[in-house]
CSV table of C-alpha atoms in Angstrom, one decimal:
chain,number,residue,atom,x,y,z
A,26,MET,CA,4.5,36.1,-29.7
A,27,PHE,CA,3.9,33.9,-32.8
A,28,ILE,CA,1.6,34.0,-35.8
A,29,PHE,CA,-0.5,30.8,-35.6
A,30,PRO,CA,-2.2,29.4,-38.8
A,31,GLU,CA,-5.9,29.6,-39.0
A,32,ASN,CA,-8.1,26.5,-38.8
A,33,LEU,CA,-5.4,24.4,-37.1
A,34,PHE,CA,-4.4,23.9,-33.5
A,35,THR,CA,-0.9,24.9,-32.7
A,36,ASP,CA,1.2,24.9,-29.5
A,37,VAL,CA,4.8,25.7,-28.7
A,38,ARG,CA,6.7,24.5,-25.6
A,39,ILE,CA,10.0,26.2,-24.9
A,40,GLU,CA,12.4,25.1,-22.1
A,41,THR,CA,15.7,26.5,-20.8
A,42,SER,CA,17.4,24.1,-18.3
A,43,GLU,CA,20.6,24.4,-16.4
A,44,TYR,CA,22.1,21.3,-14.7
A,45,VAL,CA,25.0,20.8,-12.2
A,46,ASN,CA,26.2,17.3,-11.2
A,47,TYR,CA,29.1,16.7,-8.8
A,48,TYR,CA,30.1,13.3,-7.4
A,49,THR,CA,33.0,12.1,-5.4
A,50,ALA,CA,33.9,8.5,-4.4
A,51,ASN,CA,36.5,7.7,-1.7
A,52,ASP,CA,37.6,11.4,-1.9
A,53,GLU,CA,38.2,11.2,-5.6
A,54,VAL,CA,36.1,13.5,-7.8
A,55,GLU,CA,34.5,11.3,-10.5
A,56,VAL,CA,31.9,13.7,-12.0
A,57,ASN,CA,32.0,17.5,-12.0
A,58,ASN,CA,30.0,19.1,-14.8
A,59,GLN,CA,27.6,21.9,-15.6
A,60,SER,CA,25.4,22.3,-18.7
A,61,GLN,CA,22.6,24.3,-20.2
A,62,THR,CA,20.1,23.4,-22.8
A,63,THR,CA,17.5,25.4,-24.6
A,64,GLY,CA,14.9,24.0,-27.1
A,65,ALA,CA,11.4,24.0,-28.2
A,66,LEU,CA,8.7,21.5,-29.4
A,67,ILE,CA,6.3,22.8,-32.0
A,68,ARG,CA,3.1,20.9,-32.7
A,69,VAL,CA,0.3,21.4,-35.2
A,70,PHE,CA,-3.0,19.4,-35.1
A,71,ASP,CA,-5.7,19.2,-37.8
A,72,GLY,CA,-8.1,16.9,-36.0
A,73,ASP,CA,-6.7,13.7,-37.6
A,74,MET,CA,-2.9,13.9,-37.2
A,75,TRP,CA,-0.3,15.7,-35.1
A,76,TYR,CA,2.7,17.2,-36.9
A,77,SER,CA,5.6,18.1,-34.7
A,78,CYS,CA,9.3,19.0,-34.7
A,79,THR,CA,12.0,20.3,-32.3
A,80,THR,CA,14.6,23.0,-32.6
A,81,ASN,CA,17.3,24.4,-30.5
A,82,GLU,CA,17.2,27.7,-32.4
A,83,LEU,CA,14.3,29.7,-31.0
A,84,GLY,CA,14.5,32.1,-34.0
A,85,ARG,CA,13.4,29.3,-36.2
A,86,ILE,CA,10.1,28.6,-34.4
A,87,GLN,CA,7.8,30.7,-36.6
A,88,GLY,CA,9.3,29.0,-39.7
A,89,GLU,CA,8.8,25.6,-38.2
A,90,ILE,CA,5.1,26.5,-37.4
A,91,ASP,CA,4.6,27.5,-41.1
A,92,ALA,CA,6.3,24.4,-42.4
A,93,LEU,CA,4.2,22.0,-40.2
A,94,ALA,CA,1.0,23.9,-41.2
A,95,SER,CA,1.8,23.3,-44.9
A,96,LEU,CA,1.6,19.6,-44.2
A,97,ALA,CA,-1.8,19.7,-42.3
A,98,GLN,CA,-5.3,19.8,-43.6
A,99,ARG,CA,-7.2,23.0,-42.6
A,100,ASN,CA,-10.2,22.3,-40.3
A,101,GLN,CA,-12.7,25.0,-39.7
A,102,ASN,CA,-14.1,23.0,-36.7
A,103,ILE,CA,-10.7,22.4,-35.0
A,104,ASP,CA,-11.7,24.3,-31.9
A,105,ASP,CA,-14.7,22.0,-31.4
A,106,HIS,CA,-12.5,18.9,-31.5
A,107,PRO,CA,-13.1,17.1,-28.1
A,108,GLU,CA,-9.4,16.9,-27.3
A,109,ILE,CA,-8.6,20.5,-28.3
A,110,ARG,CA,-11.5,21.7,-26.1
A,111,ASN,CA,-9.6,20.4,-23.1
A,112,PHE,CA,-6.4,22.3,-23.8
A,113,GLY,CA,-5.9,25.3,-21.6
A,114,SER,CA,-6.0,29.0,-22.6
A,115,HIS,CA,-4.5,30.4,-19.4
A,116,LYS,CA,-2.1,33.4,-19.3
A,117,ALA,CA,0.3,33.3,-16.3
A,118,HIS,CA,3.7,34.4,-15.2
A,119,ILE,CA,4.9,32.4,-12.3
A,120,ILE,CA,8.6,33.0,-11.7
A,121,LYS,CA,9.6,32.1,-8.1
A,122,TYR,CA,13.2,31.1,-8.3
A,123,ASP,CA,15.2,34.0,-9.8
A,124,GLY,CA,16.0,35.7,-6.4
A,125,GLU,CA,18.4,35.0,-3.6
A,126,ASN,CA,17.4,31.3,-3.5
A,127,ASP,CA,18.1,30.7,-7.2
A,128,VAL,CA,20.2,27.5,-7.3
A,129,ARG,CA,22.2,29.0,-10.3
A,130,ARG,CA,23.8,31.3,-7.7
A,131,ILE,CA,25.4,28.3,-5.9
A,132,THR,CA,29.1,28.5,-6.6
A,133,PRO,CA,31.3,25.5,-7.2
A,134,SER,CA,33.1,26.1,-3.9
A,135,GLN,CA,29.8,26.1,-2.1
A,136,ARG,CA,28.5,22.8,-3.5
A,137,GLU,CA,31.8,21.0,-3.4
A,138,GLY,CA,32.4,22.4,0.1
A,139,LEU,CA,29.1,21.1,1.3
A,140,VAL,CA,29.8,17.5,0.1
A,141,ALA,CA,33.3,17.6,1.6
A,142,HIS,CA,32.0,18.9,4.9
A,143,TYR,CA,29.4,16.1,5.2
A,144,LEU,CA,32.0,13.4,4.3
A,145,ALA,CA,34.4,14.7,6.9
A,146,ALA,CA,31.8,15.2,9.6
A,147,CYS,CA,29.6,12.1,9.1
A,148,VAL,CA,31.7,9.3,7.6
A,149,ASP,CA,33.9,7.4,10.1
A,150,ARG,CA,36.8,6.0,8.0
A,151,SER,CA,37.9,3.8,10.9
A,152,VAL,CA,34.8,1.5,10.4
A,153,GLU,CA,36.4,-1.8,9.4
A,154,GLU,CA,33.3,-3.0,7.4
A,155,MET,CA,33.1,0.2,5.3
A,156,LYS,CA,34.7,-0.6,1.9
A,157,SER,CA,33.8,2.6,0.0
A,158,TYR,CA,31.9,5.9,0.6
A,159,GLY,CA,30.9,8.8,-1.5
A,160,GLY,CA,28.9,12.1,-1.7
A,161,SER,CA,27.2,14.0,-4.4
A,162,PHE,CA,25.5,17.3,-5.2
A,163,TYR,CA,22.9,17.9,-8.0
A,164,SER,CA,20.9,20.9,-9.0
A,165,THR,CA,18.6,21.9,-11.9
A,166,HIS,CA,16.8,25.1,-12.8
A,167,THR,CA,14.2,25.1,-15.6
A,168,VAL,CA,12.2,27.9,-17.1
A,169,LYS,CA,9.2,26.7,-19.2
A,170,GLU,CA,7.0,28.6,-21.6
A,171,TYR,CA,3.8,27.5,-23.3
A,172,TYR,CA,2.0,29.3,-26.1
A,173,SER,CA,-1.0,28.0,-28.1
A,174,SER,CA,-3.5,29.1,-30.8
A,175,LYS,CA,-6.1,29.0,-28.0
A,176,GLY,CA,-4.5,32.0,-26.4
A,177,ALA,CA,-2.4,30.3,-23.8
A,178,ALA,CA,0.7,32.3,-22.7
A,179,ILE,CA,2.5,30.8,-19.7
A,180,ARG,CA,5.9,31.3,-18.3
A,181,GLN,CA,6.9,29.4,-15.1
A,182,ASP,CA,10.1,28.1,-13.4
A,183,MET,CA,11.1,25.2,-11.2
A,184,GLN,CA,14.3,24.2,-9.4
A,185,ARG,CA,15.7,21.5,-7.2
A,186,CYS,CA,19.0,20.7,-5.5
A,187,SER,CA,20.1,17.7,-3.6
A,188,VAL,CA,23.0,16.2,-1.6
A,189,TRP,CA,23.7,12.6,-0.9
A,190,VAL,CA,26.2,10.8,1.4
A,191,GLY,CA,26.5,7.1,1.5
A,192,ALA,CA,28.7,4.1,2.1
A,193,ALA,CA,29.1,0.4,1.3
A,194,PHE,CA,29.5,-2.0,4.2
A,195,VAL,CA,30.7,-5.6,3.6
A,196,VAL,CA,30.0,-8.2,6.3
A,197,ASP,CA,30.5,-11.9,5.6
A,198,GLY,CA,30.8,-11.2,1.9
A,199,VAL,CA,27.4,-9.4,1.8
A,200,THR,CA,27.5,-5.8,0.6
A,201,THR,CA,24.9,-3.3,2.1
A,202,TRP,CA,24.7,0.1,0.5
A,203,GLY,CA,23.1,2.9,2.6
A,204,GLY,CA,23.1,6.6,3.1
A,205,LYS,CA,21.0,9.7,3.2
A,206,ASN,CA,19.7,11.8,0.3
A,207,PHE,CA,18.1,15.2,0.8
A,208,GLN,CA,16.4,17.2,-2.0
A,209,ALA,CA,14.9,20.7,-1.6
A,210,MET,CA,14.0,23.8,-3.5
A,211,SER,CA,16.8,25.9,-2.0
A,212,PHE,CA,20.4,25.4,-1.0
A,213,ASP,CA,19.9,26.5,2.6
A,214,ARG,CA,17.6,23.5,3.3
A,215,LEU,CA,20.4,21.1,2.4
A,216,GLN,CA,22.6,22.4,5.3
A,217,ASN,CA,22.9,21.4,8.9
A,218,ARG,CA,21.8,17.8,8.3
A,219,GLU,CA,24.8,16.1,10.0
A,220,GLN,CA,22.9,14.3,12.7
A,221,GLU,CA,20.4,12.8,10.2
A,222,ILE,CA,23.3,11.6,7.9
A,223,ARG,CA,25.2,10.0,10.9
A,224,GLU,CA,22.1,8.3,12.2
A,225,GLU,CA,21.3,6.8,8.8
A,226,LEU,CA,24.9,5.6,8.2
A,227,ASP,CA,24.9,4.0,11.6
A,228,ARG,CA,21.6,2.4,11.0
A,229,TYR,CA,22.9,0.7,7.8
A,230,LEU,CA,26.1,-0.4,9.5
A,231,ARG,CA,24.1,-2.1,12.3
A,232,TYR,CA,21.9,-3.6,9.7
A,233,ALA,CA,24.9,-5.0,7.8
A,234,ARG,CA,26.3,-6.5,11.0
A,235,ASP,CA,23.1,-7.9,12.5
A,236,ALA,CA,20.6,-8.7,9.8
A,237,VAL,CA,19.2,-12.3,9.5
A,238,ASP,CA,17.3,-13.9,6.7
A,239,ILE,CA,13.6,-13.7,6.8
A,240,GLN,CA,11.5,-16.9,6.9
A,241,PRO,CA,9.3,-16.5,3.8
A,242,GLY,CA,5.6,-16.2,4.4
A,243,ASP,CA,2.6,-14.0,4.9
A,244,TYR,CA,3.1,-11.3,7.6
A,245,THR,CA,1.4,-8.3,9.1
A,246,CYS,CA,3.5,-5.4,7.9
A,247,VAL,CA,3.9,-1.9,9.3
A,248,LEU,CA,5.1,0.5,6.6
A,249,SER,CA,7.0,3.6,7.6
A,250,PRO,CA,6.0,6.9,5.9
A,251,ALA,CA,8.7,6.4,3.3
A,252,ALA,CA,7.5,2.8,2.5
A,253,THR,CA,3.9,4.0,2.4
A,254,ALA,CA,4.9,6.8,0.0
A,255,LEU,CA,6.4,4.3,-2.4
A,256,PHE,CA,3.4,1.9,-2.1
A,257,THR,CA,1.1,4.8,-2.8
A,258,HIS,CA,3.0,5.9,-5.9
A,259,GLU,CA,3.6,2.5,-7.4
A,260,SER,CA,0.6,0.5,-6.5
A,261,PHE,CA,-2.1,3.1,-6.8
A,262,GLY,CA,-0.7,6.3,-8.4
A,263,HIS,CA,0.0,4.6,-11.7
A,264,LYS,CA,-3.4,2.9,-11.8
A,265,SER,CA,-4.9,6.4,-11.6
A,266,GLU,CA,-3.1,7.6,-14.8
A,267,SER,CA,-6.1,7.4,-17.2
A,268,ASP,CA,-4.2,6.8,-20.4
A,269,TYR,CA,-3.7,3.2,-19.2
A,270,MET,CA,-7.5,2.8,-19.3
A,271,LEU,CA,-8.1,4.0,-22.9
A,272,GLY,CA,-7.4,0.5,-24.4
A,273,ASP,CA,-8.3,-1.6,-21.4
A,274,ARG,CA,-12.1,-2.0,-20.7
A,275,THR,CA,-11.4,-4.4,-17.9
A,276,LEU,CA,-9.3,-1.9,-16.0
A,277,ARG,CA,-12.0,0.8,-16.5
A,278,GLU,CA,-14.6,-1.6,-15.1
A,279,GLU,CA,-12.4,-2.5,-12.1
A,280,TRP,CA,-11.8,1.1,-11.3
A,281,GLU,CA,-15.2,2.7,-11.7
A,282,ILE,CA,-15.7,6.1,-10.1
A,283,GLY,CA,-17.8,5.7,-6.9
A,284,LYS,CA,-16.7,2.1,-6.3
A,285,LYS,CA,-15.4,1.2,-2.9
A,286,VAL,CA,-11.8,0.1,-3.4
A,287,GLY,CA,-10.2,0.2,0.1
A,288,ASN,CA,-10.6,0.6,3.8
A,289,GLU,CA,-12.4,3.8,4.8
A,290,LYS,CA,-9.2,4.9,6.5
A,291,VAL,CA,-7.5,5.3,3.1
A,292,SER,CA,-7.6,8.6,1.2
A,293,ILE,CA,-5.1,9.4,-1.6
A,294,CYS,CA,-4.5,12.7,-3.4
A,295,ASP,CA,-2.4,14.2,-6.2
A,296,ASN,CA,-1.7,17.9,-6.1
A,297,GLY,CA,0.7,19.7,-8.5
A,298,ASN,CA,0.4,23.0,-6.6
A,299,MET,CA,2.4,21.8,-3.6
A,300,GLU,CA,5.9,23.1,-3.6
A,301,HIS,CA,7.6,19.7,-3.7
A,302,ASN,CA,9.4,17.7,-6.3
A,303,GLY,CA,6.3,17.4,-8.5
A,304,TYR,CA,5.4,21.1,-8.4
A,305,THR,CA,3.7,21.8,-11.7
A,306,PRO,CA,1.4,24.9,-11.6
A,307,TYR,CA,0.6,24.5,-15.3
A,308,ASP,CA,1.0,21.3,-17.2
A,309,ASP,CA,2.4,20.8,-20.7
A,310,GLU,CA,-1.0,21.4,-22.3
A,311,GLY,CA,-1.6,24.7,-20.5
A,312,ASN,CA,-3.9,23.4,-17.8
A,313,ALA,CA,-3.7,24.5,-14.2
A,314,ALA,CA,-2.8,22.1,-11.5
A,315,ARG,CA,-5.4,21.1,-9.0
A,316,GLU,CA,-6.0,19.0,-6.0
A,317,THR,CA,-7.3,15.7,-7.3
A,318,TRP,CA,-8.6,13.2,-4.7
A,319,LEU,CA,-8.2,9.8,-6.2
A,320,ILE,CA,-9.6,7.9,-3.1
A,321,ARG,CA,-11.7,9.4,-0.3
A,322,GLU,CA,-12.4,7.2,2.7
A,323,GLY,CA,-11.9,4.1,0.6
A,324,VAL,CA,-14.1,5.2,-2.4
A,325,LEU,CA,-12.6,5.9,-5.8
A,326,THR,CA,-13.3,9.5,-6.5
A,327,GLY,CA,-11.0,10.7,-9.3
A,328,ARG,CA,-8.4,10.0,-11.9
A,329,LEU,CA,-5.4,11.8,-13.5
A,330,HIS,CA,-6.0,13.2,-17.0
A,331,ASP,CA,-4.5,14.9,-20.0
A,332,SER,CA,-6.7,16.3,-22.7
A,333,LYS,CA,-7.1,13.0,-24.6
A,334,SER,CA,-8.0,10.8,-21.7
A,335,ALA,CA,-10.3,13.4,-20.2
A,336,SER,CA,-12.1,13.6,-23.6
A,337,ALA,CA,-12.3,9.8,-24.0
A,338,LEU,CA,-13.6,9.1,-20.5
A,339,GLU,CA,-15.8,12.3,-20.4
A,340,GLU,CA,-14.1,13.6,-17.3
A,341,ASP,CA,-12.4,16.9,-16.4
A,342,VAL,CA,-8.7,17.6,-17.1
A,343,THR,CA,-6.6,17.6,-14.0
A,344,GLY,CA,-3.4,19.3,-15.0
A,345,ASN,CA,-1.4,16.1,-15.2
A,346,SER,CA,0.0,16.2,-18.8
A,347,ARG,CA,3.8,16.2,-18.4
A,348,ALA,CA,6.9,15.6,-20.5
A,349,ASP,CA,10.4,15.0,-19.1
A,350,SER,CA,11.9,17.5,-21.6
A,351,TYR,CA,11.0,19.9,-24.3
A,352,GLY,CA,11.6,17.2,-27.0
A,353,ALA,CA,9.2,14.6,-25.5
A,354,ALA,CA,5.5,14.3,-26.0
A,355,PRO,CA,3.5,14.9,-22.8
A,356,MET,CA,1.5,12.1,-21.3
A,357,VAL,CA,-0.5,11.6,-18.1
A,358,ARG,CA,1.9,11.7,-15.1
A,359,MET,CA,1.7,12.0,-11.3
A,360,THR,CA,2.9,15.2,-9.6
A,361,ASN,CA,2.9,15.1,-5.8
A,362,THR,CA,0.9,12.0,-4.8
A,363,TYR,CA,0.3,11.0,-1.2
A,364,MET,CA,-1.8,9.0,1.2
A,365,ALA,CA,-3.5,11.4,3.6
A,366,ALA,CA,-2.8,11.2,7.3
A,367,GLY,CA,-5.2,9.3,9.5
A,368,ASN,CA,-5.9,9.5,13.3
A,369,ASP,CA,-3.9,6.6,14.6
A,370,ASP,CA,-0.8,7.0,16.8
A,371,PRO,CA,2.2,5.4,15.0
A,372,GLU,CA,3.5,3.9,18.3
A,373,GLU,CA,0.1,2.4,19.0
A,374,ILE,CA,0.0,0.9,15.5
A,375,LEU,CA,3.2,-0.9,16.4
A,376,ARG,CA,2.2,-1.9,19.9
A,377,ASN,CA,-0.8,-3.8,18.5
A,378,VAL,CA,1.4,-6.1,16.4
A,379,GLN,CA,2.5,-9.3,18.2
A,380,ASP,CA,4.5,-10.7,15.3
A,381,GLY,CA,5.2,-8.9,12.0
A,382,ILE,CA,7.5,-6.9,9.8
A,383,TYR,CA,8.4,-3.3,10.1
A,384,VAL,CA,9.4,-1.9,6.6
A,385,TYR,CA,11.7,1.1,7.3
A,386,ASP,CA,12.8,2.0,3.7
A,387,ILE,CA,12.5,0.8,0.1
A,388,TYR,CA,15.1,0.7,-2.7
A,389,TYR,CA,12.4,0.6,-5.4
A,390,GLY,CA,9.1,-0.9,-6.4
A,391,THR,CA,6.8,-1.7,-9.2
A,392,GLY,CA,3.1,-2.0,-9.3
A,393,PHE,CA,-0.2,-2.3,-11.1
A,394,SER,CA,-2.7,-5.0,-10.0
A,395,THR,CA,0.2,-6.8,-8.3
A,396,PHE,CA,2.8,-4.7,-6.7
A,397,THR,CA,6.3,-5.5,-5.5
A,398,MET,CA,8.7,-3.6,-3.2
A,399,GLN,CA,12.4,-4.4,-2.7
A,400,PRO,CA,13.1,-3.3,0.9
A,401,ALA,CA,16.3,-1.5,1.9
A,402,LEU,CA,15.8,-2.0,5.6
A,403,CYS,CA,13.3,-4.3,7.4
A,404,TYR,CA,12.9,-5.3,11.1
A,405,ARG,CA,11.0,-8.0,13.0
A,406,ILE,CA,8.2,-6.8,15.2
A,407,ARG,CA,7.8,-8.9,18.4
A,408,GLU,CA,5.2,-8.1,21.0
A,409,GLY,CA,4.8,-4.5,19.7
A,410,ARG,CA,8.5,-3.7,19.6
A,411,ILE,CA,10.9,-3.3,16.7
A,412,CYS,CA,13.6,-6.0,17.1
A,413,GLU,CA,16.3,-7.6,14.9
A,414,PRO,CA,16.9,-6.4,11.4
A,415,LEU,CA,15.9,-8.7,8.6
A,416,ARG,CA,17.2,-9.4,5.1
A,417,VAL,CA,14.2,-9.3,2.8
A,418,ASN,CA,14.4,-9.8,-0.9
A,419,VAL,CA,10.9,-8.7,-2.0
A,420,ILE,CA,7.4,-7.9,-0.6
A,421,THR,CA,4.4,-8.5,-2.8
A,422,GLY,CA,0.7,-8.0,-2.6
A,423,ASN,CA,-2.5,-7.5,-4.6
A,424,VAL,CA,-3.5,-3.9,-4.8
A,425,PHE,CA,-7.2,-4.6,-4.5
A,426,ARG,CA,-6.7,-6.7,-1.4
A,427,THR,CA,-4.0,-4.5,0.2
A,428,LEU,CA,-6.1,-1.3,0.1
A,429,PHE,CA,-8.8,-3.1,2.1
A,430,ASP,CA,-6.2,-4.8,4.4
A,431,ILE,CA,-4.9,-1.4,5.6
A,432,ASP,CA,-6.4,-1.3,9.0
A,433,ALA,CA,-4.5,1.5,10.7
A,434,VAL,CA,-3.3,4.9,9.2
A,435,GLY,CA,-1.0,7.1,11.3
A,436,ASN,CA,-1.1,10.8,11.9
A,437,ASP,CA,2.5,11.3,10.8
A,438,LEU,CA,2.3,12.2,7.1
A,439,GLU,CA,5.6,13.0,5.4
A,440,ILE,CA,6.2,14.1,1.8
A,441,PHE,CA,9.4,12.8,0.2
A,442,ASP,CA,11.1,14.8,-2.6
A,443,THR,CA,13.6,12.2,-3.8
A,444,PHE,CA,11.3,10.2,-6.2
A,445,TYR,CA,11.9,9.6,-9.9
A,446,CYS,CA,9.2,8.0,-12.0
A,447,GLY,CA,9.7,6.2,-15.3
A,448,LYS,CA,7.0,5.6,-17.9
A,449,ASN,CA,7.2,4.9,-21.6
A,450,GLY,CA,10.9,5.8,-21.8
A,451,GLN,CA,10.5,9.1,-19.9
A,452,THR,CA,11.8,9.8,-16.4
A,453,ILE,CA,10.2,12.6,-14.5
A,454,GLN,CA,10.6,14.0,-11.0
A,455,VAL,CA,7.7,13.6,-8.6
A,456,SER,CA,7.1,13.6,-4.9
A,457,ALA,CA,5.3,10.9,-2.9
A,458,GLY,CA,4.1,10.8,0.7
A,459,GLY,CA,2.2,8.9,3.3
A,460,PRO,CA,2.0,8.2,7.0
A,461,THR,CA,2.8,5.0,9.0
A,462,VAL,CA,0.2,2.3,8.0
A,463,ARG,CA,-0.5,-1.3,9.0
A,464,VAL,CA,-1.4,-3.9,6.5
A,465,ARG,CA,-3.0,-7.1,7.8
A,466,LYS,CA,-1.1,-9.4,5.4
A,467,LEU,CA,1.6,-9.1,2.7
A,468,THR,CA,3.8,-11.8,1.2
A,469,VAL,CA,7.4,-11.5,2.3
A,470,ASN,CA,10.3,-13.4,0.8
């Protein structure tokens, strides 16, 4: 497709993305837009320096390649450069979303009608404590192409659509926001979710009415699958992104492959081939996705890599080099990361807790050696039963200790497709998952 200069490495990433965003608050439309962007990132590497540029005019790509090549120093051994050896040379055409389920076929009346239907069917305007409510629809469809002087020629697509319904409840001057968000690969999977939305709105209303403040301290905590998913992503997934280790010898020593880092019940995997939010059959360096087990039965068994980190740590690339748009440089990112299901019955996990905290859902979290989670909904566990709702500001723990303190892992694995992950100024869509787990001790405030 392009004429690549000799004795240099060159790659070209082309993306065409279409977005739809519709949002209504208190039955007033506040956002209703649709857009399309097309652009390319061109890069040339001579072994010492990368030269790059972007363009929105695809007809200019060859000229930009030639201009960048004129700045570089020719290198007869460029193909033997340790980093370049790790770039992919695959040829693939994976277009899955251009048929009946193509989200670009969704009409304005369909998406606006779905939001209006859910608001009418699920939001009870007579609730005195409800001060505002809203609904939204979002979709994106992206076609990505990747070409390189190593012979890579890849064309693939990805799409997502989502619907959200939520409300703000005010009780004694305290506002509680809650609702339900669904994301899927096709429009039909967003439909017929009325009961789930009603149940979630009712759950948040009861929480707003009845929640009491937690007495700060250390508690045994049972994490729901949604809470486990966030813990897995924030507290361990980021630690597995190997670019963090390149300048941190202490981190590399702490997380040495083969080291026991958790309870034998704990296994964690990242897999870009799963058709979830992080679906990435080929990454932005032309490498194929694969199933990468980060922890198996408590033992550190893998890391996530791009070409640079794999070269530096002398490990295999894993297909985890991702950028959030054509104009951004790729870096090591998660795809679909989850804690594997165990053998424990979730109800039995609860029954064995005499006094503790049940973490139902999380607003957000952060993590590295110490992680934090800000809960959306928590409940007190008394004698094995979920009891009164609790207002909890933050839950914290040490990653090393917590992975060992997980003493029960449920058989109820769920994958959640509503995760966004920020890193170095880029925000990318991922999925995270996990089962119900029990942690012997976390600090709750």
